[in-house]
mmCIF file of C-alpha atoms in Angstrom:
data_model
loop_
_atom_site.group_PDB
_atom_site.id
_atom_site.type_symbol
_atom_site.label_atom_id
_atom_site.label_comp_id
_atom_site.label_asym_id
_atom_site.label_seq_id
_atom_site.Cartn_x
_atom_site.Cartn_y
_atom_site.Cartn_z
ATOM 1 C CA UNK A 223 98.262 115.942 60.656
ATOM 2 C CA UNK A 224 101.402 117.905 59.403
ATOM 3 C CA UNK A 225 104.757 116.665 58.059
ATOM 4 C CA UNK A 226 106.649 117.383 61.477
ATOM 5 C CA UNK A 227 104.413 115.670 64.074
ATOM 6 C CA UNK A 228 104.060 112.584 61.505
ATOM 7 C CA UNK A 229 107.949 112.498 61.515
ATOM 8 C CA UNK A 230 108.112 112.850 64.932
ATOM 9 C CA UNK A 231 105.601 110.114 65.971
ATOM 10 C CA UNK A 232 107.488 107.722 63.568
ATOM 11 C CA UNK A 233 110.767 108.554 65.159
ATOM 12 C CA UNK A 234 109.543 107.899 68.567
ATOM 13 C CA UNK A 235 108.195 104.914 67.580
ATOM 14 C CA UNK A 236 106.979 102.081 70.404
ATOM 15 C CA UNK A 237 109.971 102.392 72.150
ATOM 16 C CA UNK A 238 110.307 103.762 75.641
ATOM 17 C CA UNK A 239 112.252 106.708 75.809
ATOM 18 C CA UNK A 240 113.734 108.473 79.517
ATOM 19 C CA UNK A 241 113.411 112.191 80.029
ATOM 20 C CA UNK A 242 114.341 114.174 82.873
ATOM 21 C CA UNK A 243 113.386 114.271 86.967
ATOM 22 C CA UNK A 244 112.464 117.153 88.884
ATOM 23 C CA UNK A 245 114.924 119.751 87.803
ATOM 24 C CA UNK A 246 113.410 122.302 90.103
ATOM 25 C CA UNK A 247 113.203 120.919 92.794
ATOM 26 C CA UNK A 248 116.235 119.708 92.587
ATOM 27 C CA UNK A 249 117.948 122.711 91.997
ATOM 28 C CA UNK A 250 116.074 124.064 95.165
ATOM 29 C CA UNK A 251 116.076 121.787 97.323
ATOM 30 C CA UNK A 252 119.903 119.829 96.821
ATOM 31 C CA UNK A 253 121.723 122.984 95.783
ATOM 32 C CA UNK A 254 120.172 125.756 97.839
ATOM 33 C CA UNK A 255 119.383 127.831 94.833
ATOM 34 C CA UNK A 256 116.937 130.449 94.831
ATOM 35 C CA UNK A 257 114.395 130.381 91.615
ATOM 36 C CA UNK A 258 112.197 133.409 91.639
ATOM 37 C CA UNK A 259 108.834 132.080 91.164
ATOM 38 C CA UNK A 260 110.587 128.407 90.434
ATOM 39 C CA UNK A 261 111.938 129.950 87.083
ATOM 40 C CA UNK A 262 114.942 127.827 86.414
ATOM 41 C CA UNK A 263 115.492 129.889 82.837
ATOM 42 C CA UNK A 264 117.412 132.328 85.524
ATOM 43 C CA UNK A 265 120.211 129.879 85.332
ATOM 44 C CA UNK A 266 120.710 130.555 81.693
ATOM 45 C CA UNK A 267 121.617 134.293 82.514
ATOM 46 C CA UNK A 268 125.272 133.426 84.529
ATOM 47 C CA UNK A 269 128.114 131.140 83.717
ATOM 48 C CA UNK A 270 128.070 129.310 86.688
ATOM 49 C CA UNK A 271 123.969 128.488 86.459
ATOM 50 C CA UNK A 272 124.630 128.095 82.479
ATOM 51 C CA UNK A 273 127.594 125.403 83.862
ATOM 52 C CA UNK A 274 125.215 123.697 86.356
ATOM 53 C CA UNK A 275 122.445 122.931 83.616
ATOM 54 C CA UNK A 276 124.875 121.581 81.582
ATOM 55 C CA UNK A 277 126.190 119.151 84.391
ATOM 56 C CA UNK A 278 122.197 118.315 85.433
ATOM 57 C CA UNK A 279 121.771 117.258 81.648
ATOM 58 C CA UNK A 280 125.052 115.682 80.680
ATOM 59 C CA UNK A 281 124.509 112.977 83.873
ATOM 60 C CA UNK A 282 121.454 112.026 82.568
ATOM 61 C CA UNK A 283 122.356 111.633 79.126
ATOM 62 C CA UNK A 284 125.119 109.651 80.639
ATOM 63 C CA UNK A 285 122.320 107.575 82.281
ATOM 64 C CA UNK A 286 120.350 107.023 79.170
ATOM 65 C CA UNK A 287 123.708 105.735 77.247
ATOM 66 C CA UNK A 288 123.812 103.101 79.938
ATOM 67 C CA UNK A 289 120.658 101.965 80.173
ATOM 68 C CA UNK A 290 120.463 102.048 75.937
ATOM 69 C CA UNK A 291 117.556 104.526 75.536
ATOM 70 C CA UNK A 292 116.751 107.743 74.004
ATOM 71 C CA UNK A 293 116.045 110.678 75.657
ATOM 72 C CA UNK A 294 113.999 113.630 75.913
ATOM 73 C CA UNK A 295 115.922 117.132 77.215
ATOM 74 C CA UNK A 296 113.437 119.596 78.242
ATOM 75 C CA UNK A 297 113.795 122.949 78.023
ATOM 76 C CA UNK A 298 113.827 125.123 81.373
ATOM 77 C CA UNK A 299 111.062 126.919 80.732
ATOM 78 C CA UNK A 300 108.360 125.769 82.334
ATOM 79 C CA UNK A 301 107.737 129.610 83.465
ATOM 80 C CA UNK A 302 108.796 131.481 80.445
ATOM 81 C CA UNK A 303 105.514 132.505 79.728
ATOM 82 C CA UNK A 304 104.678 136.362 79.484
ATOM 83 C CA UNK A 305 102.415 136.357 82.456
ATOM 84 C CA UNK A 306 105.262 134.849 84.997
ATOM 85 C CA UNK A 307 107.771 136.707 83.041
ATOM 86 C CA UNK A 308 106.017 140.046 84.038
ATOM 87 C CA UNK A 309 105.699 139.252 87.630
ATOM 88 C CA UNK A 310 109.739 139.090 87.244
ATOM 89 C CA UNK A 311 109.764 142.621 85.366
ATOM 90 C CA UNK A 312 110.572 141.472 81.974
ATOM 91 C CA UNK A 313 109.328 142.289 78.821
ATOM 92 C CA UNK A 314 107.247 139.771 76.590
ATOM 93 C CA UNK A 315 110.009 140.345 73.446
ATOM 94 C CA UNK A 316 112.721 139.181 76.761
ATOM 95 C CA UNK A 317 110.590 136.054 77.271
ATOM 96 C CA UNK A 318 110.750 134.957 73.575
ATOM 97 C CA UNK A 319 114.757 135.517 73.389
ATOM 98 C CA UNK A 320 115.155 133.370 76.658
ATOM 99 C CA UNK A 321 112.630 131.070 75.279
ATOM 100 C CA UNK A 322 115.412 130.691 71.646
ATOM 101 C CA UNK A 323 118.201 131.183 74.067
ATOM 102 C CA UNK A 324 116.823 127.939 76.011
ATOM 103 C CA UNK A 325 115.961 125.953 73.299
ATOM 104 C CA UNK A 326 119.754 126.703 71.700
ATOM 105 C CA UNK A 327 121.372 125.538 75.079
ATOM 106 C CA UNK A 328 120.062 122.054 74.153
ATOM 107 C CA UNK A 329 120.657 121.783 70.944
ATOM 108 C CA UNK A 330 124.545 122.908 71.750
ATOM 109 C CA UNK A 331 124.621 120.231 74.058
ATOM 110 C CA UNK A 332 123.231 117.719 71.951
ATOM 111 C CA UNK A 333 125.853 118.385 69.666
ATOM 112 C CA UNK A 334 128.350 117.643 71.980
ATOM 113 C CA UNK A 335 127.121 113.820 72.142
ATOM 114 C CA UNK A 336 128.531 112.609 69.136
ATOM 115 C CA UNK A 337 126.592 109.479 67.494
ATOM 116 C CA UNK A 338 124.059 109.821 70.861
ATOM 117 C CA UNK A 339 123.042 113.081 69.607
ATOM 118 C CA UNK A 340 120.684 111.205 67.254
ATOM 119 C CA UNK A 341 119.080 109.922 69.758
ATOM 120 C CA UNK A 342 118.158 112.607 71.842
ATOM 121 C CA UNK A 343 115.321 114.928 71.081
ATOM 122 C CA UNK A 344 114.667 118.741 72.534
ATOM 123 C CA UNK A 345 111.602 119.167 74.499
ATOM 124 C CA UNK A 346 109.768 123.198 74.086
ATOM 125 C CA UNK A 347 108.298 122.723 78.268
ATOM 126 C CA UNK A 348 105.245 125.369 78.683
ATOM 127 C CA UNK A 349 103.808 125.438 82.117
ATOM 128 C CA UNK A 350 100.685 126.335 83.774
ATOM 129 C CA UNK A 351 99.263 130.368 83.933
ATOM 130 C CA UNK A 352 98.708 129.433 87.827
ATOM 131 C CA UNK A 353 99.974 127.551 90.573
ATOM 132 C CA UNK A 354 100.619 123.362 89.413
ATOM 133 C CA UNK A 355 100.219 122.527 93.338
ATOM 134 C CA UNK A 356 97.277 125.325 94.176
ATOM 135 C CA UNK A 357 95.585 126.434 91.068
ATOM 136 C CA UNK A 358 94.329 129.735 91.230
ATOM 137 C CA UNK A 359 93.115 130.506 87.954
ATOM 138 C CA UNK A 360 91.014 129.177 85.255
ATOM 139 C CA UNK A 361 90.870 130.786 81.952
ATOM 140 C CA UNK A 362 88.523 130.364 79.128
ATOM 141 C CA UNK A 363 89.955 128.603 75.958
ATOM 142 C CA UNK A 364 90.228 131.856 73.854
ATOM 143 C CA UNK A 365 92.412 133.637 77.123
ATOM 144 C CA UNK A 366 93.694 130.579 77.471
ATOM 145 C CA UNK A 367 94.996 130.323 73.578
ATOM 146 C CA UNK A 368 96.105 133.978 73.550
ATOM 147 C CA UNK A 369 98.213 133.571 76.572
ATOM 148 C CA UNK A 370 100.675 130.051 75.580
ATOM 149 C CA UNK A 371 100.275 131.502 71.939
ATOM 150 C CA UNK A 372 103.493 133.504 72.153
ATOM 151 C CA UNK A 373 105.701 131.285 73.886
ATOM 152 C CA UNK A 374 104.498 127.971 71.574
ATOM 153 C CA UNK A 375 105.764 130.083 68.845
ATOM 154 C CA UNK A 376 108.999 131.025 70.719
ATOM 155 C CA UNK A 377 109.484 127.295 70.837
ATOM 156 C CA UNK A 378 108.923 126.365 67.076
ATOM 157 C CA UNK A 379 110.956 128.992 65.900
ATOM 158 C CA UNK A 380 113.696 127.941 67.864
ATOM 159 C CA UNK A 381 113.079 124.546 66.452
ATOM 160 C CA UNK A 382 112.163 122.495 69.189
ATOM 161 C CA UNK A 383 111.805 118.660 68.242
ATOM 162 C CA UNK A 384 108.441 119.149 70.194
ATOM 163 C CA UNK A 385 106.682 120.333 72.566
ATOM 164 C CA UNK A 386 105.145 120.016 75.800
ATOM 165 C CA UNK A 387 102.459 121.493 78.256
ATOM 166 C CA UNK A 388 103.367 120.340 81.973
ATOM 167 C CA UNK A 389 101.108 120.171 84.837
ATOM 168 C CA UNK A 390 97.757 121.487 83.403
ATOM 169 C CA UNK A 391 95.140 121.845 86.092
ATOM 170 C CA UNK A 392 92.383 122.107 84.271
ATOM 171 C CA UNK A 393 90.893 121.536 80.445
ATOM 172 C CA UNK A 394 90.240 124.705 79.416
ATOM 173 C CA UNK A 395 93.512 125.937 79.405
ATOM 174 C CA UNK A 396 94.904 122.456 77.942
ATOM 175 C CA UNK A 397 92.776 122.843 74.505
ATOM 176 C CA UNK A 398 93.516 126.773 74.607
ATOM 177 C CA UNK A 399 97.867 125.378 74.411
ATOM 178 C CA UNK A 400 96.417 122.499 72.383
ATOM 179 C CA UNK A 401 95.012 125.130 70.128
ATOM 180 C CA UNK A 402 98.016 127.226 70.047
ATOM 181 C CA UNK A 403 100.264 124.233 69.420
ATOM 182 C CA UNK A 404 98.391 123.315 66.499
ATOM 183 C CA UNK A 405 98.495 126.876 64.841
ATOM 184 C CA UNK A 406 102.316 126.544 65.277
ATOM 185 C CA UNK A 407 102.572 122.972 63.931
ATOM 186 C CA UNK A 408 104.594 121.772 66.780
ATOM 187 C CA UNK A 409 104.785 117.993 67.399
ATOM 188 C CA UNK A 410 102.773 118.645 70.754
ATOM 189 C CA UNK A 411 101.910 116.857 74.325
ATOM 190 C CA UNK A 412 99.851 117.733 76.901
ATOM 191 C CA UNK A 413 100.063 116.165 80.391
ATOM 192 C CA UNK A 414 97.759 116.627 83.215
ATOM 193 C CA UNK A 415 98.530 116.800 86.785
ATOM 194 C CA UNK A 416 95.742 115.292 89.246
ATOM 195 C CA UNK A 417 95.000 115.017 92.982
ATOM 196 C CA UNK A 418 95.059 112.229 95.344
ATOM 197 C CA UNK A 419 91.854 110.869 94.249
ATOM 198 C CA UNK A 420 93.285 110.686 90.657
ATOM 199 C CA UNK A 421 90.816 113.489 89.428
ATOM 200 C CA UNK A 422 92.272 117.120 88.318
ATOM 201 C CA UNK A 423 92.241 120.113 90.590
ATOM 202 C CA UNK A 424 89.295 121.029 88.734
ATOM 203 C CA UNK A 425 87.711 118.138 89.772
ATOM 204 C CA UNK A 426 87.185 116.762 86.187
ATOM 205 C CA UNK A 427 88.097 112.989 85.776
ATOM 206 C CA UNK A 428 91.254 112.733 84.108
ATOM 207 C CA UNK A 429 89.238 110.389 80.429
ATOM 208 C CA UNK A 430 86.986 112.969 80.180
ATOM 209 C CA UNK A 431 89.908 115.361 80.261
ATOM 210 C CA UNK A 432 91.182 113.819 77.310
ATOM 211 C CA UNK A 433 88.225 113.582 75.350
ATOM 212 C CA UNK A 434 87.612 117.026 74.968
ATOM 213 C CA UNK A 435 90.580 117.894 74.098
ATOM 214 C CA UNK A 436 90.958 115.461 71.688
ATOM 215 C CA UNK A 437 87.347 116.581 70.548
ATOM 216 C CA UNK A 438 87.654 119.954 70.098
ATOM 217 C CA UNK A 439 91.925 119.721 69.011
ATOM 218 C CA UNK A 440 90.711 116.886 65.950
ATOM 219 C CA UNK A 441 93.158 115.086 68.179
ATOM 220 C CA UNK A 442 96.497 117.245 68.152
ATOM 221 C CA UNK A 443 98.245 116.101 70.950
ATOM 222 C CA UNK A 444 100.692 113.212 69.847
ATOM 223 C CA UNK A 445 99.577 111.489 73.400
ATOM 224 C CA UNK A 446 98.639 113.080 77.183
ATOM 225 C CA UNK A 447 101.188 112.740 79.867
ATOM 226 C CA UNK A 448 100.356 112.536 83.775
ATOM 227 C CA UNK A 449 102.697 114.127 85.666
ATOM 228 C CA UNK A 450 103.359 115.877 89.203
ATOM 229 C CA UNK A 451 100.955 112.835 90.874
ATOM 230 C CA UNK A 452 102.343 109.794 92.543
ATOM 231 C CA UNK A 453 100.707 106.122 90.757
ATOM 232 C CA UNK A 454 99.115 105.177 93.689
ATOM 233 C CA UNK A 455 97.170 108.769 93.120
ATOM 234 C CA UNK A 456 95.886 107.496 89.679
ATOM 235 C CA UNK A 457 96.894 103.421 88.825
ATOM 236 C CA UNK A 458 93.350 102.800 89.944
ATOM 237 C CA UNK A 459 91.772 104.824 87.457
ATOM 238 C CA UNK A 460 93.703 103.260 84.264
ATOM 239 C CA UNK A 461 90.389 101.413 83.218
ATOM 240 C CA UNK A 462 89.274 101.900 79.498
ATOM 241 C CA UNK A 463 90.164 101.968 75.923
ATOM 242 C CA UNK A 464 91.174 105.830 76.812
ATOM 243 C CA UNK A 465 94.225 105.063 78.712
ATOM 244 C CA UNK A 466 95.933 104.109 74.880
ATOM 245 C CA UNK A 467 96.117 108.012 74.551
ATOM 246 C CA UNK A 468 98.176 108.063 77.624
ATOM 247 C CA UNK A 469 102.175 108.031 76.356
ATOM 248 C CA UNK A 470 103.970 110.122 79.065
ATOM 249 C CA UNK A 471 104.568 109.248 82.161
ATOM 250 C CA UNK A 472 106.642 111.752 85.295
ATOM 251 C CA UNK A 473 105.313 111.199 88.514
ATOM 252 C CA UNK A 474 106.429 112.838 91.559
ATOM 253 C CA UNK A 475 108.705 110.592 93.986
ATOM 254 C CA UNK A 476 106.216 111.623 97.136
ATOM 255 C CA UNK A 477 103.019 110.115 98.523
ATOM 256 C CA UNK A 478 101.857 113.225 99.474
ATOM 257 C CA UNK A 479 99.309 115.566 97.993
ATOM 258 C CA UNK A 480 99.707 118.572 96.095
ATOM 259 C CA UNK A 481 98.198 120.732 99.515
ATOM 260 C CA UNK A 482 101.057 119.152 101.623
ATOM 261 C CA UNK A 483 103.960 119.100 99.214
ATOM 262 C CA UNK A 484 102.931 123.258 99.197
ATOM 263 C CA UNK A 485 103.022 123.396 102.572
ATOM 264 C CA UNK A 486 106.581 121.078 103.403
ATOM 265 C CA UNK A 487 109.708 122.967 103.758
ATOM 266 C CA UNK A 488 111.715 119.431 103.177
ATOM 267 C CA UNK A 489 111.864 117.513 99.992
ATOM 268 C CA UNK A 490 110.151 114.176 100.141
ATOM 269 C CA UNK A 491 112.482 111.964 97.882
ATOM 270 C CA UNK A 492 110.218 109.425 98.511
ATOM 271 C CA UNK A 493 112.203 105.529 97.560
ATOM 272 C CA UNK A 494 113.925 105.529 94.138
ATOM 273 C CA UNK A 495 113.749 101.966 93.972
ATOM 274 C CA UNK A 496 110.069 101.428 94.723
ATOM 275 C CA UNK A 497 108.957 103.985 92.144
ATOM 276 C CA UNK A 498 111.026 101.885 89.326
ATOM 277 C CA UNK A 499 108.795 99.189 90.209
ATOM 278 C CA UNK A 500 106.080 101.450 90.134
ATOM 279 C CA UNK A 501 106.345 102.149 86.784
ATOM 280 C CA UNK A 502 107.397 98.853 85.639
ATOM 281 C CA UNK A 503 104.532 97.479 86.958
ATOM 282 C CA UNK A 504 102.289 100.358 85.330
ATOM 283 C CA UNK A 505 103.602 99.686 81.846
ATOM 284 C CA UNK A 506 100.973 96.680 81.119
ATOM 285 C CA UNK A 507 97.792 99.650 82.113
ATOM 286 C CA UNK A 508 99.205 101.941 79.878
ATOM 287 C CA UNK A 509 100.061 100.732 75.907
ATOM 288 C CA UNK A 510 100.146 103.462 74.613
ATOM 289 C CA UNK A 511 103.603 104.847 77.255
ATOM 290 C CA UNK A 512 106.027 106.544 75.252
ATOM 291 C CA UNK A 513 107.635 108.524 77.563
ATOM 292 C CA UNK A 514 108.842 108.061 81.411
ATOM 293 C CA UNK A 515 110.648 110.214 83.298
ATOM 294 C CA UNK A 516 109.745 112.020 86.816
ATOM 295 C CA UNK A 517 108.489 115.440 88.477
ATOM 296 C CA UNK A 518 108.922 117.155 91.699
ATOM 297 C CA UNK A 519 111.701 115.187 94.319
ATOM 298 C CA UNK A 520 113.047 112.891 91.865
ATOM 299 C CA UNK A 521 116.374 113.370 90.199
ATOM 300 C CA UNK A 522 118.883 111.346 88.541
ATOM 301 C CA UNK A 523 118.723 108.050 91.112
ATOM 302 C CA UNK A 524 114.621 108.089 90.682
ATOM 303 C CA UNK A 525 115.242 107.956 86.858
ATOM 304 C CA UNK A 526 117.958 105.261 87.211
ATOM 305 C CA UNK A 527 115.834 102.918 89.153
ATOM 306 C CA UNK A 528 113.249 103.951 86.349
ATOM 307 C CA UNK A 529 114.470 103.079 83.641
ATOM 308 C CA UNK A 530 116.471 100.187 85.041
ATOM 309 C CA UNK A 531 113.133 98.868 86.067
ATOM 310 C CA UNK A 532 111.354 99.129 83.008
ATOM 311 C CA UNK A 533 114.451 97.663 80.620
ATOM 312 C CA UNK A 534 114.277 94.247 83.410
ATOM 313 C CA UNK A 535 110.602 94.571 82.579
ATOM 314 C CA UNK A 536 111.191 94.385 78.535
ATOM 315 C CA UNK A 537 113.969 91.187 79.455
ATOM 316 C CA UNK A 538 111.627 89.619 81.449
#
């Protein structure tokens, strides 16, 4: 265990913190903005998408003031990876500067918060090499090592508070980003999406998921996160002393599956209020929850109702 992900567990601590909703989605589907390949790091290359980041981030730092919690600010780079940054004609040493350029974005705004600045942390997101909602591809851990190698390191050299891999489909390619976390000594997560039945695309049950990569990682990831997945997809597999490894939590505000979410040309926002309780009732299956926040259809409302849940919870 290094310095930097000992620090970083101790200054997470027990406490919940919030993160973000679905900023893609979002940006998509309440804005009308067109994201080649969902890349929302195109923002960062105009004043006016530079301007609407900002305003996404400040209203949920906003939110967390109110509802007293820290909070997570992820990076939008959940496809500034080489491999989707080719399909959109740019060079790998392009990827890397947007990757800094990202990551610096953050930080500026975190400096803007006065005394909550200390309580916000930057989040280094790394997504999938295929499709979250219809994987395509399954790599090998060594291909899948090579290919998140270069943006991980992107991420620590821009000094990301930690990192994150989002909706991985399938455990291969989880240890590969696992692996290539740990050779950049990055405070590191790595949630899982899964399918109605609460298994991965894959088909591999979500525990034995974990274990390997715990297994062959010596247990790098600071905790797993399940996200893009409604509960009722999964609450009914949180059985076992496994689900302590569980500390992240951003579930998507629809019902539906991943097959009809692909296929809808309307965003299911699914009810705010019901997912708060949701999660406030999930917090007793999960101990080890660090982190909530939400995925695809949820924005700043879903995340109110979230974390306005869980802090009646805590009174209670």
């Amino acid at each position: 265990m290094t310095i930097a992900r000992e620090r970083m567990l101790a200054r997470i601590g027990k406490q919940l913190w919030l993160t973000e909703g679905g900023l893609e989605t979002e940006l998509v589907f309440h804005d009308g903005i067109e994201l080649p390949h969902f890349a929302a790091f195109t923002l960062l290359e105009s004043v006016a998408g530079r301007a609407r980041l900002a305003r996404y981030a400040m209203g949920y730092l906003e939110a967390a003031a109110e509802l007293g919690r820290g909070f997570i600010l992820d990076t939008q780079t959940w496809r500034a990876s080489h491999g989707w940054g080719a399909k959109m004609g740019l060079t790998a040493a392009r990827i890397a500067e947007i990757n800094a350029d990202a990551t610096q974005f953050l930080q500026d705004l975190r400096a803007r918060r006065g005394a909550q600045a200390r309580h916000i942390l930057v989040n280094g997101i790394i997504g999938p090499v295929g499709d979250g909602y219809a994987p395509d591809r399954q790599m090998t851990v060594a291909a899948a090592q090579a290919y998140h190698q270069p943006q991980v390191s992107a991420l620590a050299a821009a000094r990301v508070d930690l990192a994150t891999a989002m909706t991985m489909t399938h455990v291969e390619e989880a240890i590969g980003v696992t692996l290539a976390a740990r050779a950049a000594r990055v405070p590191f997560v790595c949630s899982f999406t899964v399918e109605t039945d609460g298994h991965l695309p894959s088909g591999m049950a979500l525990e034995e998921a974990i274990a390997r990569v715990d297994a062959v990682t010596s247990g790098w990831p600071m905790w797993f996160g399940i996200n893009c997945a409604h509960p009722e997809h999964f609450r009914d597999r949180l059985r076992g002393d496994w689900v302590a490894r569980i500390g992240a939590l951003r579930a998507n505000a629809s019902r539906k599956s991943h097959a009809e979410l692909d296929a809808s040309g309307e965003l299911d926002a699914g009810d705010p209020h019901e997912l708060g309780q949701d999660y406030a009732a999930l917090r007793h299956l999960l101990p080890g929850l660090r982190v909530i926040g939400g995925c695809c259809g949820t924005d700043l409302r879903h995340i109110m109702a979230i974390g306005g849940a869980c802090n009646h919870r805590k009174a209670a």
